[in-house]
Amino acid sequence: MHYDYLLVGAGLFNAVFCEHALRAGKSCLVVERRSHIAGNIYTEQVEGIDVHVYGAHIFHTSDEAVWEYVNRFAGFNGFINRVKANYKGTIYSMPFNMYTFEKLWGVKTAEEAQAIIERQRAELGGKQPQNLEEQAISLVGRDVYETLVKGYTEKQWGRSCKDLPAFIIRRLPLRFTYDDNYFNDKYQGIPTEGYTKMAEKMFAGAKIVLNTDYADFIKDTKDTFGKTVYTGRADEFFGYKLGKLDYRTVRFETEVLDMPDYQGNAVINYTEYEVPYTRIIEHKHFNFGKQPKTIISREYPAEYAEGMEAYYPVNDEKNTALNERYNALKAERPDVIFGGRLGEYKYYDMDKVIASAFALCEKEGLR
């Protein structure tokens, strides 16, 4: 058969593109390496709870067009992300706000908190930050950095903050109010039936081939395609001919617990370095669950190795330069469109993934 598009990867980017293409009368064949669709936003029901298998995914956006679009395929529950942080047994509020400063210093006013932070910022003496540690102190001061940034960041990246480049942290928001809403976006929530149901509706009408590696598929298939939309790793697509791009990955330990509640919140970060995981997710709280049992996932960051899931691009100078060289190779393949987090080697929030897919649909005349 001839298909207008071969979509490599069944994640959110290709779900949006597929839905537009099908609605425009185009034919799509989707090839997915995993055993399921929906990519990293995949949810599955366990004990009546929607489990975010690849980590917490909270939808948030201020883009009216994106919000209107996702609501065609799912009802959203209005969940607001109010992250807490556990440091040596004390619970702090995230992002950094007056609840945080009151717990740290006993202050009650914004002026008191601002004065402490300004004094602590001054320890750098006005010098240009040379690493992530100095950059963080220049933004939030020593106490906030050591309590809520340092250990978490070193676990996330697997190296000392003194050995990480300053540009990794461009901003650390400080709120001198008691607003503990993690995101500033107008629209927030999680699909009441889970993300997988949403993705199923978006892919409806496409032929989907699961448990299939693109390289094996394209070698063996007799089908033909107008264009390929590739959302896998670009370095892998080109046979690593320029070298491998670096990633960080995450390992999850998920447990079903015979209790109605474990931590009283959907997300609690563990910012102490000695605790090996970065956070614990309690899935039922994403959908205001009342089930008799609960399910938690501990997240352990790790260095990426072949066979693992590539989560976070390492956007340091070396990898940024290598990615630019791969971008030059992409330009030589007009028959292949590279999109999404892996295809573009760029970390995206979900709404930005959708907006990027919109842009491609417009370019292809599908929107």
CSV table of C-alpha atoms in Angstrom, one decimal:
chain,number,residue,atom,x,y,z
A,1,MET,CA,0.0,0.0,0.0
A,2,HIS,CA,0.9,3.6,-0.3
A,3,TYR,CA,0.5,5.9,2.7
A,4,ASP,CA,0.7,9.6,2.7
A,5,TYR,CA,2.6,9.6,5.9
A,6,LEU,CA,4.7,7.1,7.9
A,7,LEU,CA,4.7,8.2,11.5
A,8,VAL,CA,7.5,6.8,13.6
A,9,GLY,CA,6.6,6.9,17.2
A,10,ALA,CA,3.1,7.0,18.7
A,11,GLY,CA,3.6,9.8,21.2
A,12,LEU,CA,1.9,13.1,21.6
A,13,PHE,CA,3.5,14.9,18.7
A,14,ASN,CA,2.5,12.2,16.2
A,15,ALA,CA,-0.9,11.9,17.8
A,16,VAL,CA,-1.6,15.5,17.0
A,17,PHE,CA,-0.2,15.3,13.5
A,18,CYS,CA,-2.0,12.1,12.8
A,19,GLU,CA,-5.4,13.5,13.8
A,20,HIS,CA,-4.9,16.5,11.5
A,21,ALA,CA,-3.7,14.4,8.6
A,22,LEU,CA,-6.6,11.9,8.9
A,23,ARG,CA,-9.1,14.8,9.1
A,24,ALA,CA,-7.6,16.2,5.9
A,25,GLY,CA,-8.2,12.9,4.1
A,26,LYS,CA,-4.6,11.7,4.3
A,27,SER,CA,-3.6,8.1,5.1
A,28,CYS,CA,-1.2,7.3,8.0
A,29,LEU,CA,0.7,4.3,9.2
A,30,VAL,CA,2.2,4.5,12.7
A,31,VAL,CA,5.2,2.4,13.8
A,32,GLU,CA,5.9,2.2,17.5
A,33,ARG,CA,8.7,0.5,19.3
A,34,ARG,CA,6.8,0.0,22.5
A,35,SER,CA,3.8,-2.2,23.2
A,36,HIS,CA,1.4,0.7,23.5
A,37,ILE,CA,0.6,4.1,22.1
A,38,ALA,CA,0.7,7.5,23.8
A,39,GLY,CA,4.5,7.6,24.4
A,40,ASN,CA,5.6,9.0,27.7
A,41,ILE,CA,2.1,10.3,28.6
A,42,TYR,CA,0.8,6.7,28.6
A,43,THR,CA,-1.4,5.9,31.6
A,44,GLU,CA,-2.8,2.5,32.6
A,45,GLN,CA,-5.4,1.6,35.2
A,46,VAL,CA,-4.3,-0.3,38.2
A,47,GLU,CA,-6.7,-0.8,41.2
A,48,GLY,CA,-9.0,1.8,39.6
A,49,ILE,CA,-6.2,4.4,39.6
A,50,ASP,CA,-4.7,6.0,36.4
A,51,VAL,CA,-1.0,5.3,36.8
A,52,HIS,CA,1.4,7.7,34.9
A,53,VAL,CA,3.8,4.9,33.9
A,54,TYR,CA,6.5,7.3,32.7
A,55,GLY,CA,6.3,9.9,35.4
A,56,ALA,CA,3.9,12.7,36.3
A,57,HIS,CA,2.3,14.5,33.3
A,58,ILE,CA,0.3,17.5,34.3
A,59,PHE,CA,-1.2,19.4,31.4
A,60,HIS,CA,-0.8,23.2,31.6
A,61,THR,CA,-1.0,25.9,29.0
A,62,SER,CA,-2.0,29.5,28.4
A,63,ASP,CA,-2.4,28.9,24.7
A,64,GLU,CA,-6.1,29.1,23.9
A,65,ALA,CA,-5.8,27.1,20.7
A,66,VAL,CA,-4.0,24.3,22.4
A,67,TRP,CA,-6.5,24.1,25.3
A,68,GLU,CA,-9.5,24.1,22.9
A,69,TYR,CA,-7.8,21.3,20.9
A,70,VAL,CA,-7.1,18.9,23.7
A,71,ASN,CA,-10.6,19.4,25.1
A,72,ARG,CA,-11.9,17.8,21.9
A,73,PHE,CA,-10.5,14.5,23.0
A,74,ALA,CA,-10.6,14.6,26.8
A,75,GLY,CA,-12.4,16.1,29.7
A,76,PHE,CA,-9.9,17.8,32.1
A,77,ASN,CA,-10.3,17.7,35.9
A,78,GLY,CA,-8.9,21.1,37.0
A,79,PHE,CA,-6.0,19.5,38.9
A,80,ILE,CA,-3.5,22.1,40.2
A,81,ASN,CA,0.0,21.0,40.8
A,82,ARG,CA,1.1,22.0,44.4
A,83,VAL,CA,4.5,20.4,44.8
A,84,LYS,CA,6.0,19.8,48.2
A,85,ALA,CA,9.7,19.2,49.0
A,86,ASN,CA,11.0,17.0,51.7
A,87,TYR,CA,14.5,18.0,53.0
A,88,LYS,CA,15.7,16.0,56.0
A,89,GLY,CA,12.1,15.3,57.1
A,90,THR,CA,10.9,18.9,56.9
A,91,ILE,CA,8.2,19.7,54.3
A,92,TYR,CA,8.6,22.9,52.2
A,93,SER,CA,6.4,24.4,49.5
A,94,MET,CA,7.4,24.6,45.8
A,95,PRO,CA,8.1,26.7,43.9
A,96,PHE,CA,9.8,29.0,46.3
A,97,ASN,CA,7.1,31.2,47.9
A,98,MET,CA,6.2,32.7,51.2
A,99,TYR,CA,5.3,29.3,52.7
A,100,THR,CA,8.9,28.3,51.8
A,101,PHE,CA,10.5,31.4,53.3
A,102,GLU,CA,8.4,31.2,56.5
A,103,LYS,CA,9.5,27.6,57.0
A,104,LEU,CA,13.2,28.4,56.3
A,105,TRP,CA,13.5,31.6,58.3
A,106,GLY,CA,10.3,32.3,60.2
A,107,VAL,CA,9.6,35.4,58.2
A,108,LYS,CA,6.1,36.7,57.7
A,109,THR,CA,6.5,39.5,55.1
A,110,ALA,CA,7.9,39.7,51.6
A,111,GLU,CA,10.3,42.5,52.6
A,112,GLU,CA,11.9,40.3,55.3
A,113,ALA,CA,12.3,37.4,52.8
A,114,GLN,CA,13.7,39.7,50.1
A,115,ALA,CA,16.2,41.2,52.5
A,116,ILE,CA,17.6,37.8,53.4
A,117,ILE,CA,17.9,36.6,49.8
A,118,GLU,CA,19.6,39.8,48.8
A,119,ARG,CA,22.2,39.4,51.6
A,120,GLN,CA,22.9,35.9,50.5
A,121,ARG,CA,23.1,36.8,46.8
A,122,ALA,CA,25.8,39.3,47.7
A,123,GLU,CA,28.3,36.6,48.7
A,124,LEU,CA,29.3,36.3,45.0
A,125,GLY,CA,30.5,39.9,45.2
A,126,GLY,CA,29.1,40.7,41.8
A,127,LYS,CA,31.2,38.2,39.9
A,128,GLN,CA,29.8,36.4,36.9
A,129,PRO,CA,28.6,32.9,37.9
A,130,GLN,CA,31.0,30.2,36.6
A,131,ASN,CA,29.0,27.1,37.4
A,132,LEU,CA,25.4,26.0,38.3
A,133,GLU,CA,26.0,26.5,42.0
A,134,GLU,CA,27.1,30.1,41.7
A,135,GLN,CA,24.3,30.7,39.2
A,136,ALA,CA,21.7,29.4,41.6
A,137,ILE,CA,23.1,31.4,44.6
A,138,SER,CA,23.0,34.5,42.4
A,139,LEU,CA,19.3,33.9,41.8
A,140,VAL,CA,17.9,32.6,45.1
A,141,GLY,CA,20.6,32.8,47.8
A,142,ARG,CA,22.5,30.2,49.7
A,143,ASP,CA,19.8,28.8,52.0
A,144,VAL,CA,17.2,28.1,49.2
A,145,TYR,CA,19.9,26.7,47.0
A,146,GLU,CA,21.3,24.3,49.6
A,147,THR,CA,17.9,23.2,50.9
A,148,LEU,CA,15.9,22.8,47.7
A,149,VAL,CA,18.1,23.0,44.7
A,150,LYS,CA,21.5,21.4,45.3
A,151,GLY,CA,20.8,17.8,46.2
A,152,TYR,CA,17.9,17.5,43.7
A,153,THR,CA,19.9,18.9,40.9
A,154,GLU,CA,23.0,16.7,41.6
A,155,LYS,CA,20.8,13.6,41.6
A,156,GLN,CA,19.1,14.7,38.4
A,157,TRP,CA,22.3,15.3,36.5
A,158,GLY,CA,24.6,12.8,38.2
A,159,ARG,CA,27.3,15.3,38.9
A,160,SER,CA,28.2,18.1,41.3
A,161,CYS,CA,26.6,21.5,40.8
A,162,LYS,CA,30.1,23.0,40.7
A,163,ASP,CA,30.8,20.8,37.6
A,164,LEU,CA,27.6,21.8,35.8
A,165,PRO,CA,27.5,24.9,33.5
A,166,ALA,CA,25.8,28.0,34.8
A,167,PHE,CA,23.5,28.2,31.7
A,168,ILE,CA,21.5,25.1,32.7
A,169,ILE,CA,19.6,27.3,35.3
A,170,ARG,CA,18.5,30.4,33.5
A,171,ARG,CA,15.9,31.3,36.1
A,172,LEU,CA,14.6,30.1,39.5
A,173,PRO,CA,11.3,31.8,40.2
A,174,LEU,CA,10.8,33.5,43.5
A,175,ARG,CA,7.3,34.3,44.7
A,176,PHE,CA,6.9,36.7,47.5
A,177,THR,CA,3.3,35.7,48.0
A,178,TYR,CA,1.6,32.6,49.4
A,179,ASP,CA,0.7,31.3,45.9
A,180,ASP,CA,1.9,27.7,45.7
A,181,ASN,CA,0.4,26.9,42.3
A,182,TYR,CA,3.5,25.3,40.6
A,183,PHE,CA,2.5,26.6,37.1
A,184,ASN,CA,1.4,30.1,36.1
A,185,ASP,CA,-0.7,28.9,33.2
A,186,LYS,CA,-4.4,29.8,32.8
A,187,TYR,CA,-5.5,26.2,32.0
A,188,GLN,CA,-4.4,23.2,34.0
A,189,GLY,CA,-5.6,19.7,34.6
A,190,ILE,CA,-5.4,16.0,33.8
A,191,PRO,CA,-7.7,13.9,31.6
A,192,THR,CA,-10.4,12.3,33.7
A,193,GLU,CA,-10.1,9.1,31.8
A,194,GLY,CA,-6.3,9.2,31.5
A,195,TYR,CA,-4.0,10.3,28.6
A,196,THR,CA,-4.1,6.9,26.8
A,197,LYS,CA,-7.8,7.3,26.1
A,198,MET,CA,-7.1,10.8,24.7
A,199,ALA,CA,-4.3,9.4,22.4
A,200,GLU,CA,-6.6,6.6,21.2
A,201,LYS,CA,-9.1,9.1,20.0
A,202,MET,CA,-6.4,11.1,18.2
A,203,PHE,CA,-5.0,8.1,16.4
A,204,ALA,CA,-8.4,6.6,15.5
A,205,GLY,CA,-8.4,5.7,11.8
A,206,ALA,CA,-4.7,5.2,11.4
A,207,LYS,CA,-3.0,1.8,11.0
A,208,ILE,CA,-0.8,1.2,14.0
A,209,VAL,CA,2.0,-1.3,14.3
A,210,LEU,CA,3.3,-1.9,17.8
A,211,ASN,CA,6.4,-3.7,19.1
A,212,THR,CA,8.2,-2.7,16.0
A,213,ASP,CA,11.6,-1.0,15.5
A,214,TYR,CA,11.7,1.5,12.7
A,215,ALA,CA,15.0,0.3,11.2
A,216,ASP,CA,13.6,-3.3,11.0
A,217,PHE,CA,10.3,-2.1,9.6
A,218,ILE,CA,11.6,0.1,6.9
A,219,LYS,CA,14.0,-2.6,5.8
A,220,ASP,CA,11.3,-5.2,5.4
A,221,THR,CA,8.2,-3.3,4.4
A,222,LYS,CA,6.9,-3.2,0.8
A,223,ASP,CA,4.7,-0.2,1.6
A,224,THR,CA,5.6,3.2,0.2
A,225,PHE,CA,5.2,6.6,1.9
A,226,GLY,CA,4.9,10.2,0.9
A,227,LYS,CA,6.8,11.5,3.9
A,228,THR,CA,8.1,10.2,7.2
A,229,VAL,CA,7.5,12.1,10.5
A,230,TYR,CA,10.2,10.7,12.8
A,231,THR,CA,10.0,11.3,16.5
A,232,GLY,CA,12.7,9.0,17.6
A,233,ARG,CA,16.4,9.9,18.3
A,234,ALA,CA,17.9,11.7,15.3
A,235,ASP,CA,21.4,10.3,16.1
A,236,GLU,CA,20.0,6.8,15.9
A,237,PHE,CA,18.2,7.6,12.6
A,238,PHE,CA,21.6,8.5,11.1
A,239,GLY,CA,23.4,5.4,12.5
A,240,TYR,CA,25.3,7.5,15.1
A,241,LYS,CA,27.6,8.6,12.2
A,242,LEU,CA,28.6,11.8,14.0
A,243,GLY,CA,28.5,10.3,17.5
A,244,LYS,CA,25.9,9.8,20.2
A,245,LEU,CA,23.9,12.5,21.8
A,246,ASP,CA,23.8,12.3,25.6
A,247,TYR,CA,20.6,11.8,27.6
A,248,ARG,CA,19.5,11.3,31.2
A,249,THR,CA,17.0,8.7,32.0
A,250,VAL,CA,14.7,7.8,34.9
A,251,ARG,CA,14.1,4.5,36.6
A,252,PHE,CA,10.7,4.0,38.4
A,253,GLU,CA,9.9,1.8,41.3
A,254,THR,CA,6.1,1.5,41.6
A,255,GLU,CA,4.2,-0.1,44.4
A,256,VAL,CA,0.6,-0.8,45.2
A,257,LEU,CA,0.0,-0.1,48.9
A,258,ASP,CA,-2.8,-1.4,50.9
A,259,MET,CA,-3.8,2.0,52.4
A,260,PRO,CA,-6.0,4.8,51.3
A,261,ASP,CA,-3.2,7.5,51.3
A,262,TYR,CA,0.6,7.5,51.5
A,263,GLN,CA,1.8,11.1,51.4
A,264,GLY,CA,-1.3,13.3,51.0
A,265,ASN,CA,0.0,15.0,47.8
A,266,ALA,CA,0.5,14.0,44.2
A,267,VAL,CA,4.2,15.0,44.0
A,268,ILE,CA,6.8,15.3,46.8
A,269,ASN,CA,10.4,16.1,45.8
A,270,TYR,CA,13.2,14.8,47.9
A,271,THR,CA,15.9,17.4,47.8
A,272,GLU,CA,18.4,15.8,50.1
A,273,TYR,CA,21.2,14.2,48.2
A,274,GLU,CA,21.4,11.2,50.5
A,275,VAL,CA,17.9,10.1,49.5
A,276,PRO,CA,18.6,8.3,46.1
A,277,TYR,CA,15.3,9.2,44.4
A,278,THR,CA,14.3,12.7,43.3
A,279,ARG,CA,10.6,12.4,44.1
A,280,ILE,CA,7.6,10.2,45.0
A,281,ILE,CA,4.4,10.4,42.9
A,282,GLU,CA,1.1,9.3,44.4
A,283,HIS,CA,-1.0,8.7,41.3
A,284,LYS,CA,-4.5,8.7,42.8
A,285,HIS,CA,-4.1,12.4,43.8
A,286,PHE,CA,-3.9,13.4,40.1
A,287,ASN,CA,-7.6,12.5,39.8
A,288,PHE,CA,-8.8,13.2,43.4
A,289,GLY,CA,-9.1,9.4,43.9
A,290,LYS,CA,-11.0,7.8,46.8
A,291,GLN,CA,-9.9,4.2,46.1
A,292,PRO,CA,-9.2,2.0,49.1
A,293,LYS,CA,-5.6,1.4,47.9
A,294,THR,CA,-2.9,3.7,46.6
A,295,ILE,CA,0.0,3.5,44.2
A,296,ILE,CA,3.3,5.3,44.5
A,297,SER,CA,6.3,5.6,42.2
A,298,ARG,CA,9.8,6.6,43.2
A,299,GLU,CA,11.9,8.2,40.5
A,300,TYR,CA,15.6,7.5,40.3
A,301,PRO,CA,17.6,9.5,37.7
A,302,ALA,CA,20.4,7.6,35.9
A,303,GLU,CA,22.9,7.9,33.1
A,304,TYR,CA,21.3,6.8,29.9
A,305,ALA,CA,22.5,3.5,28.3
A,306,GLU,CA,21.3,1.7,25.2
A,307,GLY,CA,18.1,-0.1,25.8
A,308,MET,CA,16.8,2.5,28.3
A,309,GLU,CA,14.3,5.2,27.7
A,310,ALA,CA,15.9,8.5,26.7
A,311,TYR,CA,14.2,11.2,28.8
A,312,TYR,CA,16.1,14.4,29.1
A,313,PRO,CA,18.5,15.9,26.5
A,314,VAL,CA,21.8,17.0,28.0
A,315,ASN,CA,21.9,20.5,26.5
A,316,ASP,CA,25.5,21.3,27.4
A,317,GLU,CA,27.9,22.9,24.9
A,318,LYS,CA,29.2,19.6,23.6
A,319,ASN,CA,25.8,18.1,22.9
A,320,THR,CA,24.4,21.4,21.5
A,321,ALA,CA,27.2,21.5,19.0
A,322,LEU,CA,26.7,17.9,18.0
A,323,ASN,CA,23.0,18.4,17.6
A,324,GLU,CA,23.7,21.3,15.2
A,325,ARG,CA,25.7,18.9,13.1
A,326,TYR,CA,22.8,16.4,13.0
A,327,ASN,CA,20.5,19.3,12.1
A,328,ALA,CA,22.6,19.7,9.0
A,329,LEU,CA,22.1,16.1,8.1
A,330,LYS,CA,18.4,16.5,8.6
A,331,ALA,CA,18.3,19.3,6.1
A,332,GLU,CA,19.6,16.8,3.5
A,333,ARG,CA,16.5,14.6,4.0
A,334,PRO,CA,13.5,16.6,2.9
A,335,ASP,CA,11.5,13.3,2.8
A,336,VAL,CA,11.8,13.0,6.6
A,337,ILE,CA,10.4,15.5,9.2
A,338,PHE,CA,12.0,15.3,12.6
A,339,GLY,CA,9.7,16.3,15.5
A,340,GLY,CA,9.1,16.0,19.2
A,341,ARG,CA,11.4,15.8,22.2
A,342,LEU,CA,13.8,13.2,20.7
A,343,GLY,CA,13.6,14.1,17.1
A,344,GLU,CA,14.5,17.7,17.9
A,345,TYR,CA,16.7,17.0,20.9
A,346,LYS,CA,14.8,19.5,23.0
A,347,TYR,CA,12.8,19.3,26.2
A,348,TYR,CA,9.2,20.2,25.6
A,349,ASP,CA,6.2,20.6,27.9
A,350,MET,CA,3.1,18.9,26.5
A,351,ASP,CA,1.5,22.1,25.3
A,352,LYS,CA,4.7,23.1,23.4
A,353,VAL,CA,4.7,19.7,21.8
A,354,ILE,CA,1.2,20.3,20.5
A,355,ALA,CA,2.0,23.8,19.3
A,356,SER,CA,5.1,22.4,17.5
A,357,ALA,CA,2.9,19.8,15.8
A,358,PHE,CA,0.4,22.5,14.9
A,359,ALA,CA,3.2,24.4,13.1
A,360,LEU,CA,4.1,21.3,11.1
A,361,CYS,CA,0.5,20.7,10.2
A,362,GLU,CA,0.3,24.2,8.9
A,363,LYS,CA,3.5,23.7,6.9
A,364,GLU,CA,2.0,20.5,5.4
A,365,GLY,CA,-1.3,22.2,4.6
A,366,LEU,CA,-3.2,20.1,7.1
A,367,ARG,CA,-4.4,23.0,9.3
